[in-house]
Amino acid sequence: MTQAKAYAAQSATDPLGPYSFERRDLRPHDVQIEIFYCGVCHSDLHTVRGEWGPASYPCVPGHEIVGRVTAVGEHVKKFKAGDLAGVGCLVDSCRECHNCQQGLEQYCENGATFTYNSPDRLDGSNTLGGYSNTIVTDESFVLRVSEKLALEAVAPLLCAGITTYSPLRYWKVGAGHKVAILGLGGLGHMAVKFAVSFGAEVTMLSTSPSKEADAKRLGAHKFALTKKPEQLTDLANYFDFIIDTVSAEHDYNMYLNMLNTNGVMICVGAPPTAAQIPASNLISQRRSIVGSLIGGLPETQEMLDYCAEHGITSDVEVIAIKDINEAYERMLKGDVRYRFVIDMATL
Ligand code: NAP
Ligand code: ZN
Ligand code: ZN
């Protein structure tokens, strides 16, 4: 076993603080990674505060992990010590069901094993995530990371990147489409970059006037403030797609009305409260509302390779781990440009 240093929450109401525990001995297919950086996702906050239901404590969040391989199990083929590597939201799945066989491990019919707050499939222990200096993961769930890009800016691709890349690819969003991105945070800024890269006309819908210049710099063609509905009348029946990344309660109907005939609202943001949507809002223009969960392992690798080829990374603010609780409060206020990433050397 390896002694690991980490930050953990001990309950839904405690701030995160220093914690140590043991990472398991390497199984034959395991890879051990020294973690250099871990991104801070709003899902970390939802989970540790019990907003999606009770979590298991101590809870070590973090699923945007990059670092270097330090050791490999006897049967590992894909990695060797010294390789750069990444781990996202998944660390295991049944590998046998229809979805796993198709590389859609996130939709494993027997329940995927998530990087934190999930029971390990073999020993039942609670998985502990990337706010830590080391992690041990089966090689099938470890991603190859290019040496070409800045590592701290690659970390958020492991969740914010794949969560926005996957639905844009699945719904074949590209040239000729008008796309709105709702919410300019971690997911939102990656959605802008990918939708622009795929050739769509991109409009940023935001509650923050101060983010307009950034939205344009990220590549958005238009910007509209959602707090001023009078500015939005020309957007009625306008979009082919809306990618909703909002983390808190909001009015879905206001945005559904911006979808043109056959328009699709793709929900990736996961607010803790349920939405009220009258069927008439969908019926009137044959609109649909759909959801999408991260991405499977093959598509996550495809996304990382696409980013390396096209020079796409996340815009990050690197923080020391002692500042994680303050970072959560800033994230709640929408004050993040556009992803906090923890430098694990500060642990
Ligand atoms: P984030 O960085 O905090 O960004 C969320 C953005 O939503 C904010 O920056 C803000 O943008 C906007 N917003 C916040 N409160 C709002 C409100 N009340 N009304 C309207 N807009 C509001 O969060 P994130 O890490 O991108 O995550 C976003 C959501 O996606 C979270 O719920 C997270 O759990 C979920 N998520 C889902 C998946 C998946 O697989 N589906 C994966 C990762 C994360 P503006 O300032 O521009 O308004
Ligand atoms: Zn995430
Ligand atoms: Zn499965």
XYZ file of C-alpha atoms in Angstrom, residues 26-32 71-77:
14
model
C -1.225 -2.619 -7.428
C -3.463 -5.275 -8.948
C -2.034 -6.908 -12.116
C -3.742 -4.350 -14.418
C -3.270 -1.282 -12.191
C -1.358 1.881 -12.951
C -0.120 4.186 -10.189
C 4.518 2.124 -11.217
C 2.545 -0.471 -13.176
C 1.116 -3.897 -12.342
C 2.600 -7.048 -13.891
C 0.051 -7.323 -16.755
C -0.108 -3.640 -17.736
C 0.465 -3.143 -21.469
